[in-house]
Amino acid sequence: MLRRPEYLKALVFCGLIGVPVALIAFWFLVVLDQLERLIWTDWPEDLGWTRAPWWWGFPLLAVAGAVVGLVVSRLPGRGGHIPAGGLHSGGADDRALPGVLVAALVGLPLGAVLGPEAPLIALGGGLALLFARFARAPRTEAGTALLGAAGAAAAVSALFGNPLVGAVLLMEVAGVGGPQLFAVMLPVLLASGVGDLVFTGFVRWTGLHTGSLDIGLPTPPPLDWADILWTLLIAPALAFLIHWIFVAGRLTAGFVTSWTVRTTTLCALGAAGCTALYSVSTGRSPAEAALSGENALAALARDAAAWSVGALVAVLVFKGLAYALCLGSLRGGPVFPALFLGGAAGALLAPLPGLGLVPAMAAGMAASVTAALRLPVSGAVLVVLLLGNVDTVALVVLATVVSFAVTQLLPQGPDIPAFGGPAASGPAVSGPPAGRGPRPGSSRP
């Protein structure tokens, strides 16, 4: 296959696609980051508050819910995949790209408890197919899948700051294996690498930042048996928690299939109520219970002592509830809220005898993100990248394996029902989270 001219042409085209896709992904992430800071930090300070007041999320998430509801009910593609269904490798077609952009650029900075990775996958894959059409490249089923995966990988590498994470994530989401693995790996890895180079260059050239996965944890002490024993207890507990949050998200998705604009707005207002309850009960900013949690996770890792036990319990409860509501109603990705919840649980449990902050957060984040994605390899690679050291790799792998095994054994909850109406041509139905095959004896996909 490597000697076939058509494959070599596809390989070169995938590398070229990485350049424009990475540039667009860069500015997409910059806009999201700047809007989030403007809305949740600058505006409250300009109005005389030291932080956003407890009610701040209500008008913002009401707007987010109404706009996303209109996108879902009126535009092709319904704004992208439903987050409660996990990550999907398929990119949006050119008709769906406007809805994906609007849903993400409105919902995410206004407080949706979701991350940007799912819109980036749809955006990157859709842009790759759009560029291929402009270049009049031959359209085959295999070629379309390959270009979509390469474009998605280039966009995701811009978010995670590492081409290997983008390549591994897209391969695992797509469920590629067997003798075709190597053939698909090369274009995906090449597009990721080119995208990462372009992205890094633009960060240095413009001085703008979209956030960093380096959360600043200190170097941990040597691991011992206590860390392993606590990990064996923490991982299944967090897997259980995140799993049932996703079940609640799938129930929410069923709720918003009728009267979509109204019910989506109600769910967004419910998430705003969770952020308000968190702020009132702790005296802290409602932004900590809203948004993706990427910036809050870095703050938690730098100064975990600034969070009281009550604040950590409250953020687990209220952000978890808001996460469940957003998973089924708004549009975005499930990765960063799961990472934050795992990190917060780790910080809460760190004082246990013989544990410590770094091992606890490592185990917590690995278990949570694996339970959310059902992608054990991607989850482990991502958490190792976040930690920035190799001393906790054993705990990360152990927590990942335990979490994946637990979530595979738990009942999966309802399917996400199809929407009706004029936009039904888009990705209306999401099956079980990525990485899961059919259960024996079940007719569900």
Coordinates of C-alpha atoms in Angstrom, one line a residue:
M1 CA 0.0 0.0 0.0
L2 CA 2.9 2.4 0.8
R3 CA 4.1 2.1 -2.8
R4 CA 0.7 2.9 -4.4
P5 CA 0.7 6.4 -6.0
E6 CA -2.9 7.1 -4.8
Y7 CA -1.9 6.4 -1.2
L8 CA 1.3 8.6 -1.5
K9 CA -0.9 11.4 -2.9
A10 CA -3.3 11.1 0.0
L11 CA -0.4 11.2 2.5
V12 CA 1.0 14.4 1.0
F13 CA -2.5 15.9 0.8
C14 CA -3.1 15.1 4.5
G15 CA 0.1 16.8 5.4
L16 CA -0.9 19.9 3.4
I17 CA -4.3 19.9 5.0
G18 CA -2.7 20.2 8.5
V19 CA -1.6 23.7 7.7
P20 CA -5.0 25.5 7.2
V21 CA -6.8 23.3 9.6
A22 CA -4.3 24.1 12.4
L23 CA -4.5 27.8 11.6
I24 CA -8.2 27.8 11.9
A25 CA -8.1 25.6 15.0
F26 CA -5.6 28.1 16.5
W27 CA -7.9 31.1 16.1
F28 CA -10.9 29.1 17.1
L29 CA -9.3 28.3 20.4
V30 CA -8.0 31.9 20.8
V31 CA -11.5 33.3 20.4
L32 CA -12.9 30.8 22.9
D33 CA -10.2 31.6 25.5
Q34 CA -10.5 35.4 25.0
L35 CA -14.3 35.3 25.2
E36 CA -14.2 33.2 28.4
R37 CA -11.8 35.7 30.1
L38 CA -13.9 38.7 28.9
I39 CA -17.2 37.3 30.0
W40 CA -16.3 35.7 33.3
T41 CA -13.4 37.8 34.5
D42 CA -13.2 41.2 32.8
W43 CA -16.9 42.1 32.7
P44 CA -17.5 41.4 36.5
E45 CA -14.4 43.5 37.4
D46 CA -15.4 46.3 35.1
L47 CA -18.8 46.4 36.9
G48 CA -17.1 46.6 40.3
W49 CA -17.1 43.0 41.5
T50 CA -13.9 41.2 42.5
R51 CA -15.4 38.1 40.9
A52 CA -18.5 37.1 39.1
P53 CA -21.6 37.3 41.3
W54 CA -23.6 34.1 42.2
W55 CA -26.3 34.9 39.6
W56 CA -23.9 35.6 36.7
G57 CA -24.6 32.3 35.0
F58 CA -28.3 32.7 34.6
P59 CA -28.5 35.3 31.8
L60 CA -25.4 33.8 30.1
L61 CA -26.6 30.2 30.0
A62 CA -30.2 31.3 29.1
V63 CA -28.7 32.8 26.0
A64 CA -26.5 29.8 25.4
G65 CA -29.5 27.4 25.8
A66 CA -31.7 29.4 23.4
V67 CA -29.1 29.8 20.7
V68 CA -27.9 26.1 20.9
G69 CA -31.6 25.0 20.8
L70 CA -32.2 27.1 17.7
V71 CA -29.1 25.6 16.1
V72 CA -30.1 22.1 16.9
S73 CA -33.7 22.5 15.7
R74 CA -33.0 24.7 12.6
L75 CA -29.6 24.1 11.1
P76 CA -28.2 21.1 9.3
G77 CA -26.0 18.8 11.5
R78 CA -27.7 20.0 14.7
G79 CA -24.5 21.7 15.9
G80 CA -22.5 18.5 16.1
H81 CA -22.7 15.3 18.1
I82 CA -24.5 15.1 21.4
P83 CA -21.7 15.0 24.1
A84 CA -23.4 12.3 26.1
G85 CA -22.8 9.9 23.2
G86 CA -19.0 10.3 23.6
L87 CA -16.5 11.5 21.0
H88 CA -17.1 10.6 17.4
S89 CA -14.5 10.4 14.6
G90 CA -16.8 11.6 11.8
G91 CA -16.3 15.2 10.7
A92 CA -19.2 17.5 9.9
D93 CA -19.9 18.1 6.3
D94 CA -19.7 21.6 4.9
R95 CA -23.4 22.2 5.5
A96 CA -23.0 21.4 9.2
L97 CA -19.9 23.6 9.8
P98 CA -21.8 26.8 10.5
G99 CA -24.0 25.2 13.1
V100 CA -21.0 23.5 14.8
L101 CA -19.2 26.9 15.0
V102 CA -22.2 28.8 16.3
A103 CA -23.1 26.2 19.0
A104 CA -19.5 26.1 20.2
L105 CA -18.7 29.8 20.1
V106 CA -21.9 30.7 21.9
G107 CA -22.3 27.8 24.3
L108 CA -18.8 27.2 25.6
P109 CA -17.7 30.7 26.6
L110 CA -21.1 31.4 28.1
G111 CA -20.7 28.7 30.7
A112 CA -21.5 25.3 29.2
V113 CA -19.7 22.6 31.3
L114 CA -18.1 21.1 28.2
G115 CA -14.8 21.3 26.4
P116 CA -13.8 22.3 22.8
E117 CA -12.5 18.9 21.6
A118 CA -15.7 17.6 20.0
P119 CA -16.3 20.8 18.0
L120 CA -12.6 20.7 16.9
I121 CA -12.9 17.1 15.7
A122 CA -16.0 18.0 13.7
L123 CA -14.5 21.3 12.5
G124 CA -11.1 19.7 11.4
G125 CA -12.8 16.8 9.7
G126 CA -15.3 19.0 7.9
L127 CA -12.6 21.5 6.8
A128 CA -10.5 18.7 5.4
L129 CA -13.3 17.4 3.3
L130 CA -14.2 20.9 2.2
F131 CA -10.6 21.5 1.1
A132 CA -10.6 18.2 -0.7
R133 CA -13.7 19.1 -2.6
F134 CA -12.2 22.5 -3.6
A135 CA -9.1 20.6 -4.8
R136 CA -11.3 18.2 -6.7
A137 CA -9.7 15.2 -5.0
P138 CA -11.4 11.9 -5.9
R139 CA -14.1 11.0 -3.4
T140 CA -14.2 7.4 -2.2
E141 CA -15.5 6.0 1.1
A142 CA -12.1 5.0 2.3
G143 CA -10.5 8.3 1.2
T144 CA -13.2 10.4 2.8
A145 CA -12.8 8.6 6.1
L146 CA -9.0 9.0 5.9
L147 CA -9.1 12.7 5.1
G148 CA -11.7 13.4 7.8
A149 CA -9.6 11.6 10.4
A150 CA -6.5 13.5 9.4
G151 CA -8.2 16.9 9.5
A152 CA -9.7 16.1 12.9
A153 CA -6.3 15.0 14.2
A154 CA -4.7 18.2 13.0
A155 CA -7.3 20.3 14.8
V156 CA -7.2 18.2 18.0
S157 CA -3.4 18.4 18.2
A158 CA -3.7 22.2 18.4
L159 CA -5.8 21.7 21.5
F160 CA -3.8 19.1 23.3
G161 CA -0.4 20.6 22.2
N162 CA 1.0 17.2 21.2
P163 CA 0.6 15.4 17.8
L164 CA 0.8 12.0 19.4
V165 CA -2.2 12.6 21.6
G166 CA -4.2 13.8 18.5
A167 CA -3.2 10.7 16.5
V168 CA -3.8 8.2 19.3
L169 CA -7.1 9.8 20.2
L170 CA -8.4 9.8 16.6
M171 CA -7.3 6.2 16.0
E172 CA -9.0 5.0 19.2
V173 CA -12.2 6.9 18.6
A174 CA -12.4 5.5 15.0
G175 CA -11.8 2.0 16.3
V176 CA -9.2 1.3 13.7
G177 CA -7.2 -1.9 14.0
G178 CA -5.7 -4.9 12.3
P179 CA -3.6 -4.6 9.2
Q180 CA -5.1 -1.2 8.3
L181 CA -3.7 0.5 11.4
F182 CA -0.3 1.4 10.0
A183 CA -1.8 2.7 6.8
V184 CA -4.2 5.1 8.7
M185 CA -1.6 6.0 11.3
L186 CA 0.8 7.7 8.9
P187 CA -1.6 10.4 7.5
V188 CA -3.1 11.0 10.9
L189 CA 0.3 11.4 12.6
L190 CA 1.6 13.6 9.7
A191 CA -1.3 15.9 9.8
S192 CA -1.1 16.1 13.6
G193 CA 2.6 16.9 13.5
V194 CA 2.2 19.6 10.9
G195 CA -0.7 21.1 12.8
D196 CA 1.3 21.2 16.0
L197 CA 4.2 22.9 14.3
V198 CA 2.0 25.6 12.8
F199 CA 0.1 26.0 16.0
T200 CA 3.3 26.4 18.1
G201 CA 4.7 28.9 15.6
F202 CA 1.6 31.0 15.8
V203 CA 1.6 31.0 19.6
R204 CA 5.2 32.4 19.5
W205 CA 4.5 34.9 16.6
T206 CA 1.3 36.4 18.0
G207 CA 1.9 36.1 21.7
L208 CA -1.6 34.9 22.2
H209 CA -2.4 31.8 24.2
T210 CA -5.3 29.3 24.1
G211 CA -4.4 27.5 27.4
S212 CA -1.8 24.9 28.3
L213 CA -2.2 21.3 29.4
D214 CA 0.8 21.8 31.8
I215 CA -1.2 22.2 35.0
G216 CA 1.9 22.7 37.2
L217 CA 1.9 19.8 39.6
P218 CA 5.1 19.4 41.6
T219 CA 7.4 16.4 41.2
P220 CA 5.9 13.5 43.3
P221 CA 7.8 11.5 45.8
P222 CA 8.6 7.8 44.9
L223 CA 5.5 5.7 44.7
D224 CA 4.8 3.0 47.3
W225 CA 2.2 0.3 48.1
A226 CA -0.2 2.8 49.7
D227 CA -0.5 4.7 46.4
I228 CA -1.4 1.5 44.6
L229 CA -3.9 0.4 47.2
W230 CA -5.6 3.8 47.3
T231 CA -5.7 3.9 43.4
L232 CA -7.5 0.5 43.4
L233 CA -10.2 2.1 45.6
I234 CA -10.3 5.6 44.0
A235 CA -10.5 4.4 40.3
P236 CA -13.7 2.3 40.5
A237 CA -15.4 4.9 42.7
L238 CA -14.8 7.7 40.2
A239 CA -15.6 5.4 37.3
F240 CA -18.9 4.7 38.9
L241 CA -19.6 8.5 39.4
I242 CA -18.7 9.6 35.9
H243 CA -20.6 6.7 34.4
W244 CA -23.8 7.7 36.1
I245 CA -23.2 11.3 35.1
F246 CA -23.2 10.2 31.5
V247 CA -26.3 8.1 32.1
A248 CA -28.0 11.2 33.4
G249 CA -26.7 13.1 30.3
R250 CA -28.3 10.5 28.0
L251 CA -31.6 10.9 29.9
T252 CA -31.3 14.7 29.4
A253 CA -30.7 14.1 25.7
G254 CA -34.0 12.3 25.5
F255 CA -35.7 15.1 27.3
V256 CA -34.6 17.8 24.8
T257 CA -35.7 15.9 21.7
S258 CA -39.2 17.5 21.9
W259 CA -39.7 21.3 22.2
T260 CA -36.0 21.5 21.6
V261 CA -35.5 25.3 22.1
R262 CA -37.5 25.4 25.3
T263 CA -36.1 22.3 26.9
T264 CA -32.5 23.1 25.9
T265 CA -32.9 26.5 27.5
L266 CA -34.4 24.9 30.7
C267 CA -31.5 22.5 30.9
A268 CA -29.0 25.4 30.5
L269 CA -30.8 27.3 33.2
G270 CA -30.6 24.2 35.4
A271 CA -26.8 24.2 34.9
A272 CA -26.8 27.9 35.8
G273 CA -28.7 27.1 39.0
C274 CA -26.0 24.6 39.9
T275 CA -23.3 27.2 39.5
A276 CA -25.3 29.6 41.6
L277 CA -25.7 27.1 44.4
Y278 CA -22.0 26.4 44.3
S279 CA -21.2 30.1 44.6
V280 CA -23.7 30.7 47.4
S281 CA -22.6 27.7 49.4
T282 CA -18.9 28.3 49.1
G283 CA -18.5 32.1 48.6
R284 CA -16.3 31.3 45.5
S285 CA -16.8 32.3 41.8
P286 CA -19.6 30.5 39.9
A287 CA -17.0 30.1 37.0
E288 CA -15.4 27.2 38.9
A289 CA -18.6 25.2 38.5
A290 CA -19.3 26.4 35.0
L291 CA -17.1 26.2 31.8
S292 CA -14.9 23.3 30.9
G293 CA -12.7 23.4 34.0
E294 CA -9.4 23.6 32.1
N295 CA -8.3 26.8 33.8
A296 CA -9.7 25.8 37.1
L297 CA -7.8 22.5 37.0
A298 CA -4.5 24.4 36.6
A299 CA -5.4 26.7 39.5
L300 CA -6.3 23.7 41.7
A301 CA -3.0 21.9 40.9
R302 CA -1.0 25.0 41.7
D303 CA -2.6 25.7 45.0
A304 CA -4.8 22.9 46.2
A305 CA -4.6 24.2 49.8
A306 CA -6.7 27.2 48.7
W307 CA -9.7 24.9 48.3
S308 CA -11.4 23.8 51.5
V309 CA -12.9 20.4 51.9
G310 CA -16.4 22.0 51.6
A311 CA -15.5 23.7 48.4
L312 CA -14.1 20.5 46.8
V313 CA -17.2 18.6 47.8
A314 CA -19.5 21.3 46.5
V315 CA -17.7 21.6 43.2
L316 CA -17.9 17.8 42.7
V317 CA -21.7 17.8 43.4
F318 CA -22.7 21.0 41.6
K319 CA -20.3 20.8 38.6
G320 CA -21.2 17.1 38.2
L321 CA -24.9 18.0 38.0
A322 CA -24.3 20.8 35.6
Y323 CA -22.1 18.5 33.5
A324 CA -24.9 15.9 33.3
L325 CA -27.3 18.6 32.1
C326 CA -24.9 20.0 29.5
L327 CA -23.9 16.6 28.2
G328 CA -27.4 16.0 26.9
S329 CA -28.5 19.5 25.9
L330 CA -25.6 21.7 24.7
R331 CA -22.7 21.1 22.3
G332 CA -19.1 20.5 23.2
G333 CA -16.7 17.8 24.4
P334 CA -16.7 15.6 27.5
V335 CA -12.9 15.6 28.2
F336 CA -12.0 18.6 30.3
P337 CA -15.0 18.5 32.8
A338 CA -14.2 14.9 33.5
L339 CA -10.5 15.7 34.0
F340 CA -11.4 18.5 36.4
L341 CA -13.8 16.3 38.4
G342 CA -11.1 13.7 38.7
G343 CA -8.6 16.2 39.8
A344 CA -10.9 17.7 42.4
A345 CA -11.7 14.3 43.7
G346 CA -7.9 13.6 43.9
A347 CA -7.3 16.8 45.8
L348 CA -10.1 16.0 48.2
L349 CA -8.7 12.5 48.9
A350 CA -5.0 13.5 48.9
P351 CA -4.8 13.7 52.8
L352 CA -5.6 10.0 53.1
P353 CA -2.7 8.2 54.9
G354 CA 0.2 7.4 52.5
L355 CA -1.4 9.0 49.4
G356 CA -0.5 12.7 48.5
L357 CA -1.7 15.2 46.0
V358 CA 0.1 14.2 42.9
P359 CA -0.7 10.4 43.0
A360 CA -4.3 11.2 44.0
M361 CA -4.9 13.7 41.2
A362 CA -3.1 11.3 38.7
A363 CA -5.4 8.4 39.6
G364 CA -8.5 10.6 39.8
M365 CA -8.0 12.2 36.4
A366 CA -7.1 8.9 34.7
A367 CA -10.1 7.2 36.1
S368 CA -12.5 10.0 35.3
V369 CA -11.4 10.7 31.7
T370 CA -11.3 7.0 30.9
A371 CA -14.9 6.5 32.2
A372 CA -16.0 9.5 30.2
L373 CA -14.3 8.5 26.9
R374 CA -14.1 4.7 27.2
L375 CA -10.7 5.2 25.4
P376 CA -8.1 3.7 27.8
V377 CA -5.0 4.4 25.7
S378 CA -6.0 8.0 24.9
G379 CA -6.9 8.6 28.5
A380 CA -3.6 7.3 29.9
V381 CA -1.5 9.3 27.3
L382 CA -3.5 12.5 28.0
V383 CA -3.1 12.3 31.7
V384 CA 0.6 11.5 31.5
L385 CA 0.9 14.6 29.3
L386 CA -1.0 16.7 31.8
L387 CA 1.2 15.5 34.7
G388 CA 4.4 16.3 32.9
N389 CA 6.4 13.5 34.6
V390 CA 6.9 9.7 34.2
D391 CA 6.9 8.9 37.9
T392 CA 3.1 8.4 38.1
V393 CA 2.7 6.5 34.8
A394 CA 2.1 3.2 36.7
L395 CA -0.7 4.7 38.7
V396 CA -2.2 6.3 35.6
V397 CA -2.2 3.0 33.7
L398 CA -3.6 1.1 36.7
A399 CA -6.4 3.7 37.3
T400 CA -7.2 3.7 33.5
V401 CA -7.5 -0.1 33.3
V402 CA -9.6 -0.4 36.5
S403 CA -11.9 2.4 35.4
F404 CA -12.4 1.0 31.9
A405 CA -13.2 -2.5 33.3
V406 CA -15.7 -1.0 35.7
T407 CA -17.5 1.1 33.1
Q408 CA -17.7 -1.9 30.8
L409 CA -19.6 -3.9 33.4
L410 CA -22.1 -1.3 34.4
P411 CA -25.5 -0.9 32.8
Q412 CA -25.2 1.7 30.0
G413 CA -28.6 3.5 30.3
P414 CA -30.9 4.6 27.5
D415 CA -29.9 5.3 23.9
I416 CA -30.1 8.8 22.7
P417 CA -33.3 9.1 20.6
A418 CA -33.3 10.6 17.2
F419 CA -34.5 14.1 16.6
G420 CA -37.3 14.8 14.2
G421 CA -37.8 17.8 11.9
P422 CA -36.1 19.5 9.0
A423 CA -32.5 19.2 10.3
A424 CA -32.6 15.4 10.7
S425 CA -29.9 14.9 8.0
G426 CA -27.2 15.8 10.5
P427 CA -25.7 13.5 13.2
A428 CA -28.9 13.2 15.2
V429 CA -28.2 9.9 17.0
S430 CA -25.3 9.1 19.1
G431 CA -24.6 5.5 20.2
P432 CA -22.7 4.5 23.2
P433 CA -19.6 6.4 24.0
A434 CA -16.6 5.9 21.7
G435 CA -14.6 2.8 22.2
R436 CA -17.5 0.6 23.2
G437 CA -18.7 -2.3 21.1
P438 CA -22.1 -3.9 21.3
R439 CA -23.0 -5.8 24.4
P440 CA -23.7 -9.5 24.0
G441 CA -27.3 -10.2 23.4
S442 CA -28.1 -6.6 22.8
S443 CA -29.5 -5.1 19.6
R444 CA -28.2 -1.7 20.4
P445 CA -25.2 -0.4 18.4

